[in-house]
Amino acid sequence: MADFGIKEALATLGLKEINEGTSTGSVNFSNGEIIESYSPVDGKLIGKVKASTKEDYEKVMDAATSAFKSWRTMPAPQRGEIVRQFGNKLRELKEPLGKLVSYEMGKSYQEGLGEVQEMIDICDFAVGLSRQLNGQVIPSERPGHVMREQWHPLGVVGIISAFNFPVAVWSWNTALAWICGNVCVWKGSEKAPLCSVACQNIIAEVLKANNLPEGISCIVNGDYKVGEYITEDTRIPLVSATGSTRMGRIVGTKVAERFGKSLLELGGNNAIIITPTADLKVVVPGAVFGAVGTCGQRCTSTRRLIIHESVYDKVRDAIVGAYGQIKIGNPLDENNHVGPLIDKDSVNTYLAAIEKAKAEGGNVLVEGGVLEGEGYESGCYVKPAIIEAENHFEIVQHETFAPILYLMKYSGGVENAIELQNGVAQGLSSSIMTNEMKEAEKFLSFAGSDCGIANVNIGTSGAEIGGAFGGEKETGGGRESGSDAWKVYMRRQTNTVNYSDELPLAQGIKFDL
Ligand code: UN1
């Protein structure tokens, strides 16, 4: 089988056969067990990463806490300059890093490149933001007094990320956290450990070239136990965690117990409402990319189509027809649209979900199943499935991280569709396809979608970095990336300064001595 330039990409990114999964910028060390990274693309061993022990973690925290003391003194625009250099390195390395993402995680090469592009974009955003961490001046009720609000860095920010966006999610957090004056300790997914080592190699080079202390960017590797070091550590004031609702519930509770802050970006159960005036030219690619892109493993993936009964047959036939065109295979081959699921556990979850949907009364329109034979040796390639289902089915209420799309009908006005769309526990992304202005505005109003992301005439996935990214309810409530998401990486301080010779008390209180 063609190598697609993987060996070269690994070498360019400084990856070896055995890599240190614990790193404090320039010092790499690890004493934990070996994590082997197998590609879901061809089932082959890509490389090994040594996990972090508790002692390794302590060394990382020493380096991070000491780096914070100097990093926070550097003016924010100068920190922005470091992020600018990091973004430029990513431009240089976009192809090898995109390839590694595609090979280790299984998404299409185009999507791998897109993920690195998101990293570049957030770096640019952060550079501009480094001159705009503005506070406010607030009028005081007292003569000769002024009030203001300042934003200060928090300290060590912990980042826990998932396998599906093994590099971009880290960068959304870290680029903002850095310009805000924080240092970061990142635990990537143990399902894509080489991605985190590659990212660390890139930033380490930038830090070294600028004579900056190790510890501004650190990584640790391992399973949930390493995650627990972070969630339980009172030296980490903010933990940003992306992953399942199950994981987020544990992380959120642990961090709250010690009064830390958490930024949670968890599961979605995203729907597109397709109204009678929807344009099929927009609906079909939007829904199909949303459902099968990244093999249904985005938290923004489209899981449900809520279709008006008057256009149901037409829309259903068009979507089913489009599924017939989908090419499944090696994601590094640009002729393929869909690559594999991340691993066999995921394949089993996908198969079980289809069985559950059938048992609950679902009607399968496009059969799923595991692909076998040449090119599918890893056992992780599955067929995207379409099932007619009811919103209240237990399995429909659940986020299955795989390409299963549920179709359901609504009748009457758009409010009935909105009720179905909101009738799940998750609240990440949502869309409406309509040419009716009133329907679109209702969907975006306070009585409309209850999600963090609500789109009109585009799908549920593929958000740009300029907007705040995240969602409500079981999605966890956190916001990452654009808009004013930076504020979560800082602590707000209210200052009242008295430049008069008197000491009047607020609220007119008299206290004469
Ligand atoms: C995720 O799946 O965790 O909006 C992130 C999107 C991407 C990010 C997804 N920009 O689909």
Coordinates of C-alpha atoms in Angstrom, one line a residue, residues 58-493:
E58 CA 5.2 16.8 39.7
K59 CA 8.3 17.8 37.7
V60 CA 6.0 19.2 35.0
M61 CA 4.1 21.2 37.6
D62 CA 7.4 22.6 39.1
A63 CA 8.5 23.7 35.6
A64 CA 5.0 25.2 34.8
T65 CA 4.6 27.1 38.1
S66 CA 8.1 28.5 37.8
A67 CA 7.7 29.5 34.1
F68 CA 4.4 31.3 35.0
K69 CA 6.3 33.7 37.3
S70 CA 8.3 35.1 34.4
W71 CA 5.8 34.6 31.5
R72 CA 3.2 36.8 33.3
T73 CA 5.6 39.7 33.5
M74 CA 6.1 39.8 29.7
P75 CA 3.8 42.4 28.1
A76 CA 0.8 40.7 26.4
P77 CA 1.7 41.9 22.9
Q78 CA 5.1 40.3 23.3
R79 CA 3.4 37.1 24.3
G80 CA 1.4 37.6 21.1
E81 CA 4.6 37.7 19.2
I82 CA 5.5 34.2 20.4
V83 CA 2.1 32.9 19.3
R84 CA 2.6 34.6 15.9
Q85 CA 5.9 32.7 15.5
F86 CA 4.1 29.5 16.6
G87 CA 1.4 30.2 13.9
N88 CA 4.1 30.6 11.3
K89 CA 5.7 27.3 12.2
L90 CA 2.3 25.7 11.8
R91 CA 2.0 27.2 8.3
E92 CA 5.4 25.6 7.4
L93 CA 4.3 22.3 8.9
K94 CA 0.7 22.2 7.8
E95 CA 1.1 19.3 5.5
P96 CA 3.1 16.9 7.7
L97 CA 0.9 17.7 10.8
G98 CA -2.3 17.4 8.7
K99 CA -1.0 14.0 7.5
L100 CA -0.2 12.8 11.0
V101 CA -3.7 13.9 12.2
S102 CA -5.3 12.0 9.3
Y103 CA -3.1 8.9 9.9
E104 CA -3.3 8.7 13.7
M105 CA -7.0 9.7 14.0
G106 CA -8.4 8.6 10.7
K107 CA -10.1 11.8 9.4
S108 CA -9.7 12.7 5.7
Y109 CA -6.4 14.4 4.8
Q110 CA -8.4 17.5 3.7
E111 CA -10.0 17.6 7.2
G112 CA -6.5 17.0 8.8
L113 CA -5.3 20.1 6.9
G114 CA -8.5 21.9 7.9
E115 CA -7.7 21.1 11.6
V116 CA -4.2 22.6 11.3
Q117 CA -5.8 25.6 9.5
E118 CA -7.9 26.1 12.6
M119 CA -4.7 26.2 14.7
I120 CA -3.2 28.8 12.4
D121 CA -6.5 30.8 12.5
I122 CA -6.6 30.8 16.3
C123 CA -3.0 31.9 16.5
D124 CA -3.8 34.9 14.3
F125 CA -6.8 35.7 16.4
A126 CA -4.8 35.4 19.6
V127 CA -2.1 37.7 18.3
G128 CA -4.6 40.5 17.6
L129 CA -6.3 39.8 21.0
S130 CA -3.0 40.2 22.8
R131 CA -3.4 44.0 22.3
Q132 CA -7.1 43.9 23.4
L133 CA -7.3 42.3 26.8
N134 CA -9.1 45.4 27.8
G135 CA -10.7 46.1 31.1
Q136 CA -13.2 49.0 31.8
V137 CA -13.4 52.2 33.8
I138 CA -16.5 52.4 35.9
P139 CA -18.0 55.6 37.4
S140 CA -17.7 55.6 41.2
E141 CA -20.5 57.0 43.3
R142 CA -17.9 58.7 45.6
P143 CA -16.2 62.0 44.8
G144 CA -12.5 61.7 44.0
H145 CA -12.7 58.0 43.4
V146 CA -12.4 55.9 40.3
M147 CA -13.3 52.3 39.7
R148 CA -11.8 50.0 37.1
E149 CA -11.7 46.4 36.1
Q150 CA -8.6 44.6 35.2
W151 CA -7.9 41.1 33.8
H152 CA -5.0 39.1 35.2
P153 CA -3.7 35.7 34.2
L154 CA -4.8 32.7 36.2
G155 CA -1.6 30.6 36.4
V156 CA -1.4 27.0 35.2
V157 CA -4.2 26.1 32.8
G158 CA -4.9 22.3 32.5
I159 CA -6.1 21.1 29.1
I160 CA -7.7 17.7 28.6
S161 CA -8.6 17.0 24.9
A162 CA -10.2 14.2 22.9
F163 CA -9.0 12.1 20.0
N164 CA -11.3 13.6 17.4
F165 CA -9.6 16.9 17.2
P166 CA -6.2 15.9 18.5
V167 CA -4.4 19.1 17.7
A168 CA -6.9 22.0 17.2
V169 CA -8.7 21.9 20.5
W170 CA -5.4 22.2 22.3
S171 CA -4.5 25.3 20.2
W172 CA -7.9 27.0 20.8
N173 CA -7.2 26.8 24.5
T174 CA -3.5 27.3 24.6
A175 CA -3.2 30.2 22.1
L176 CA -5.6 32.2 24.2
A177 CA -4.3 31.0 27.5
W178 CA -0.8 32.0 26.5
I179 CA -1.5 35.6 25.4
C180 CA -3.5 36.0 28.6
G181 CA -0.3 35.2 30.5
N182 CA -0.9 31.6 31.6
V183 CA 1.2 28.5 31.1
C184 CA -0.4 25.3 30.0
V185 CA -0.2 21.6 30.9
W186 CA -1.9 19.5 28.3
K187 CA -3.1 15.9 28.4
G188 CA -4.1 14.8 24.9
S189 CA -6.0 11.7 24.2
E190 CA -4.2 8.4 24.7
K191 CA -5.8 7.4 21.3
A192 CA -3.7 10.0 19.5
P193 CA -0.6 10.5 21.6
L194 CA 1.8 11.2 18.8
C195 CA -0.2 14.3 17.8
S196 CA 0.4 15.8 21.2
V197 CA 4.2 15.0 21.0
A198 CA 4.4 16.6 17.5
C199 CA 2.6 19.8 18.7
Q200 CA 5.0 20.0 21.7
N201 CA 8.0 19.6 19.5
I202 CA 6.8 22.5 17.4
I203 CA 6.2 24.9 20.3
A204 CA 9.3 23.8 22.1
E205 CA 11.4 25.0 19.2
V206 CA 9.7 28.4 19.2
L207 CA 10.2 28.8 23.0
K208 CA 13.9 27.7 22.7
A209 CA 14.6 30.1 19.8
N210 CA 13.2 32.9 22.0
N211 CA 15.2 31.9 25.2
L212 CA 11.9 31.4 27.1
P213 CA 11.6 29.2 30.1
E214 CA 10.6 25.6 29.7
G215 CA 7.2 25.1 31.3
I216 CA 5.2 27.6 29.3
S217 CA 3.9 24.7 27.3
C218 CA 4.0 21.2 28.9
I219 CA 2.5 17.9 28.0
V220 CA 1.7 14.8 30.0
N221 CA 0.4 11.6 28.5
G222 CA -1.6 8.6 29.8
D223 CA -5.1 7.5 30.6
Y224 CA -7.8 9.0 32.9
K225 CA -5.5 8.7 36.0
V226 CA -3.1 11.3 34.5
G227 CA -6.2 13.4 33.9
E228 CA -7.0 13.1 37.6
Y229 CA -3.7 14.6 38.6
I230 CA -4.9 17.7 36.7
T231 CA -8.5 17.8 37.9
E232 CA -7.5 17.3 41.6
D233 CA -4.6 19.7 41.6
T234 CA -5.3 23.0 43.5
R235 CA -2.3 24.6 41.7
I236 CA -4.4 24.5 38.5
P237 CA -7.1 27.2 38.7
L238 CA -8.7 26.3 35.3
V239 CA -9.3 23.0 33.7
S240 CA -10.5 23.0 30.1
A241 CA -11.9 19.6 29.2
T242 CA -13.3 18.4 25.8
G243 CA -14.8 15.0 25.5
S244 CA -17.9 13.0 26.5
T245 CA -20.6 14.1 28.9
R246 CA -19.6 11.2 31.1
M247 CA -16.0 12.5 31.3
G248 CA -17.2 16.1 31.8
R249 CA -19.4 15.2 34.7
I250 CA -16.5 13.7 36.5
V251 CA -14.0 16.5 35.7
G252 CA -16.6 19.2 36.4
T253 CA -17.5 17.8 39.8
K254 CA -13.8 17.1 40.8
V255 CA -12.7 20.6 39.8
A256 CA -15.8 22.3 41.5
E257 CA -15.1 20.4 44.7
R258 CA -11.9 22.3 45.1
F259 CA -13.4 25.6 43.8
G260 CA -11.5 25.5 40.5
K261 CA -13.0 26.7 37.3
S262 CA -13.8 24.4 34.5
L263 CA -14.5 25.0 30.8
L264 CA -16.4 22.0 29.6
E265 CA -17.0 21.3 25.9
L266 CA -18.9 18.0 25.9
G267 CA -21.3 15.9 23.7
G268 CA -23.7 17.2 21.1
N269 CA -26.9 15.7 19.6
N270 CA -27.1 18.1 16.8
A271 CA -30.1 18.5 14.4
I272 CA -30.9 20.2 11.2
I273 CA -34.5 21.4 10.7
I274 CA -35.5 21.1 7.1
T275 CA -38.5 23.3 6.4
P276 CA -40.8 23.3 3.3
T277 CA -38.8 26.2 1.6
A278 CA -35.4 24.6 2.2
D279 CA -33.1 24.6 -0.8
L280 CA -32.0 21.0 -1.5
K281 CA -28.7 22.2 -3.1
V282 CA -27.8 23.5 0.4
V283 CA -29.5 20.8 2.4
V284 CA -27.9 17.8 0.8
P285 CA -24.2 18.7 1.1
G286 CA -24.8 20.4 4.5
A287 CA -26.5 17.3 6.0
V288 CA -24.3 14.7 4.4
F289 CA -21.0 16.4 5.4
G290 CA -22.4 17.0 8.8
A291 CA -23.3 13.4 9.3
V292 CA -20.5 11.5 7.7
G293 CA -17.6 14.0 7.9
T294 CA -14.9 12.8 10.3
C295 CA -16.9 9.6 10.2
G296 CA -19.5 11.1 12.5
Q297 CA -16.9 11.8 15.2
R298 CA -17.2 15.6 15.6
C299 CA -19.0 16.9 18.6
T300 CA -20.8 19.0 16.0
S301 CA -21.7 16.1 13.7
T302 CA -25.3 16.0 12.5
R303 CA -27.2 13.3 14.3
R304 CA -30.8 14.2 13.5
L305 CA -32.7 15.6 10.5
I306 CA -36.1 17.0 11.4
I307 CA -37.9 17.3 8.1
H308 CA -41.3 18.8 7.4
E309 CA -43.8 16.2 6.3
S310 CA -44.6 18.1 3.1
V311 CA -41.0 17.7 1.8
Y312 CA -40.1 14.5 3.7
D313 CA -40.1 12.1 0.8
K314 CA -38.1 14.4 -1.5
V315 CA -35.5 15.2 1.1
R316 CA -35.2 11.6 2.3
D317 CA -34.7 10.4 -1.3
A318 CA -32.1 13.0 -2.0
I319 CA -30.1 12.2 1.1
V320 CA -30.3 8.5 0.6
G321 CA -29.2 9.1 -3.0
A322 CA -26.2 11.1 -1.9
Y323 CA -25.1 8.3 0.5
G324 CA -24.8 6.1 -2.5
Q325 CA -22.0 8.3 -3.8
I326 CA -19.9 8.3 -0.6
K327 CA -16.5 6.6 -1.0
I328 CA -15.2 5.0 2.2
G329 CA -11.5 4.1 2.4
N330 CA -8.0 5.2 3.3
P331 CA -8.5 8.9 4.4
L332 CA -5.1 9.8 3.0
D333 CA -6.4 9.0 -0.5
E334 CA -8.2 12.2 -1.5
N335 CA -10.8 10.2 -3.6
N336 CA -12.3 9.0 -0.3
H337 CA -14.8 11.0 1.7
V338 CA -14.9 8.9 4.8
G339 CA -12.2 7.2 6.7
P340 CA -12.3 4.7 9.6
L341 CA -13.7 5.1 13.2
I342 CA -11.0 5.6 15.8
D343 CA -10.9 2.0 17.1
K344 CA -12.7 -1.3 17.4
D345 CA -14.5 -0.3 20.6
S346 CA -16.0 2.5 18.6
V347 CA -17.1 0.1 15.9
N348 CA -18.8 -2.0 18.5
T349 CA -20.6 1.0 19.9
Y350 CA -21.8 1.9 16.4
L351 CA -23.1 -1.6 15.7
A352 CA -24.8 -1.7 19.1
A353 CA -26.5 1.7 18.4
I354 CA -27.9 0.4 15.1
E355 CA -29.3 -2.7 16.8
K356 CA -30.8 -0.6 19.6
A357 CA -32.4 1.8 17.1
K358 CA -33.9 -1.2 15.2
A359 CA -35.2 -2.8 18.5
E360 CA -36.9 0.5 19.4
G361 CA -38.7 0.5 16.1
G362 CA -36.4 2.4 13.8
N363 CA -36.6 1.8 10.1
V364 CA -33.2 1.4 8.4
L365 CA -33.0 3.3 5.1
V366 CA -29.3 2.9 4.5
E367 CA -27.8 -0.2 6.1
G368 CA -24.7 0.1 8.2
G369 CA -22.1 -2.5 8.8
V370 CA -18.4 -3.1 9.0
L371 CA -16.4 -3.2 5.8
E372 CA -14.1 -6.1 5.1
G373 CA -11.5 -7.0 2.5
E374 CA -8.6 -5.2 0.9
G375 CA -8.0 -1.7 2.3
Y376 CA -10.2 -2.4 5.3
E377 CA -7.8 -4.6 7.3
S378 CA -7.8 -2.4 10.4
G379 CA -11.5 -3.4 11.0
C380 CA -12.4 0.2 11.8
Y381 CA -14.2 1.1 8.5
V382 CA -18.0 1.3 8.7
K383 CA -20.8 2.2 6.4
P384 CA -22.6 5.4 7.3
A385 CA -26.2 4.5 8.1
I386 CA -29.6 6.3 7.9
I387 CA -32.4 5.3 10.2
E388 CA -36.0 6.6 10.4
A389 CA -36.6 7.0 14.1
E390 CA -38.5 8.9 16.7
N391 CA -37.0 11.6 18.8
H392 CA -38.0 9.9 22.1
F393 CA -36.1 6.7 21.3
E394 CA -33.5 6.2 24.0
I395 CA -30.7 5.7 21.4
V396 CA -31.7 8.9 19.6
Q397 CA -31.4 10.8 22.9
H398 CA -27.9 9.5 23.2
E399 CA -24.8 10.8 21.4
T400 CA -23.2 7.9 19.4
F401 CA -19.9 9.0 18.1
A402 CA -20.3 7.4 14.7
P403 CA -22.0 8.0 11.3
I404 CA -25.6 7.2 12.1
L405 CA -28.2 9.7 11.0
Y406 CA -31.7 9.6 12.3
L407 CA -34.5 11.0 10.2
M408 CA -37.8 12.2 11.7
K409 CA -40.9 14.2 10.5
Y410 CA -42.6 17.2 11.8
S411 CA -45.9 18.7 10.9
G412 CA -47.4 22.2 11.4
G413 CA -45.3 25.2 12.2
V414 CA -41.5 25.5 12.8
E415 CA -42.2 25.7 16.6
N416 CA -43.0 22.0 16.4
A417 CA -39.6 21.3 14.8
I418 CA -37.8 23.5 17.4
E419 CA -39.4 21.5 20.2
L420 CA -38.0 18.3 18.8
Q421 CA -34.6 19.9 18.2
N422 CA -34.5 21.1 21.8
G423 CA -35.9 17.8 23.1
V424 CA -32.6 16.2 24.0
A425 CA -30.2 16.6 26.9
Q426 CA -27.4 18.1 24.8
G427 CA -27.2 21.6 23.5
L428 CA -24.2 22.1 21.2
S429 CA -25.0 22.9 17.6
S430 CA -28.2 23.3 15.5
S431 CA -29.3 24.5 12.1
I432 CA -32.4 25.4 10.2
M433 CA -32.7 25.2 6.4
T434 CA -35.3 27.7 5.3
N435 CA -35.9 30.6 2.9
E436 CA -38.6 32.0 5.2
M437 CA -37.3 34.9 7.2
K438 CA -39.8 34.5 10.0
E439 CA -38.9 30.8 10.5
A440 CA -35.2 31.7 10.6
E441 CA -35.7 34.5 13.1
K442 CA -38.0 32.3 15.3
F443 CA -35.3 29.7 15.4
L444 CA -32.7 32.2 16.4
S445 CA -34.9 33.9 19.0
F446 CA -35.0 33.2 22.8
A447 CA -37.9 30.8 22.0
G448 CA -35.8 29.1 19.3
S449 CA -32.8 26.8 19.5
D450 CA -31.4 26.2 23.0
C451 CA -27.9 25.4 21.6
G452 CA -24.7 27.3 21.9
I453 CA -24.5 27.3 18.1
A454 CA -27.5 28.0 15.9
N455 CA -27.1 28.3 12.1
V456 CA -29.2 29.2 9.2
N457 CA -28.7 27.5 5.8
I458 CA -25.5 25.8 6.8
G459 CA -24.9 22.5 8.6
T460 CA -24.2 21.9 12.2
S461 CA -20.4 21.3 11.9
G462 CA -17.4 23.2 10.7
A463 CA -17.6 26.3 12.9
E464 CA -15.1 29.1 12.3
I465 CA -12.7 30.0 15.2
G466 CA -13.9 33.7 15.4
G467 CA -17.1 32.7 17.2
A468 CA -17.4 31.4 20.8
F469 CA -17.5 27.6 20.5
G470 CA -19.5 25.4 23.0
G471 CA -23.0 24.6 24.1
E472 CA -25.6 24.4 26.9
K473 CA -27.1 21.7 29.0
E474 CA -25.1 18.4 29.0
T475 CA -22.7 20.0 26.5
G476 CA -21.2 21.7 29.6
G477 CA -21.8 25.4 29.2
G478 CA -18.1 26.3 28.3
R479 CA -17.0 28.5 25.5
E480 CA -13.7 28.2 23.7
S481 CA -12.1 29.9 20.8
G482 CA -13.4 33.3 19.5
S483 CA -15.5 36.2 20.7
D484 CA -14.8 37.0 24.4
A485 CA -14.0 33.4 25.3
W486 CA -10.5 34.7 26.4
K487 CA -12.1 36.0 29.6
V488 CA -12.4 32.5 31.1
Y489 CA -8.6 32.2 31.0
M490 CA -8.2 35.3 33.2
R491 CA -9.3 36.5 36.6
R492 CA -11.3 39.7 36.9
Q493 CA -10.3 42.2 39.5

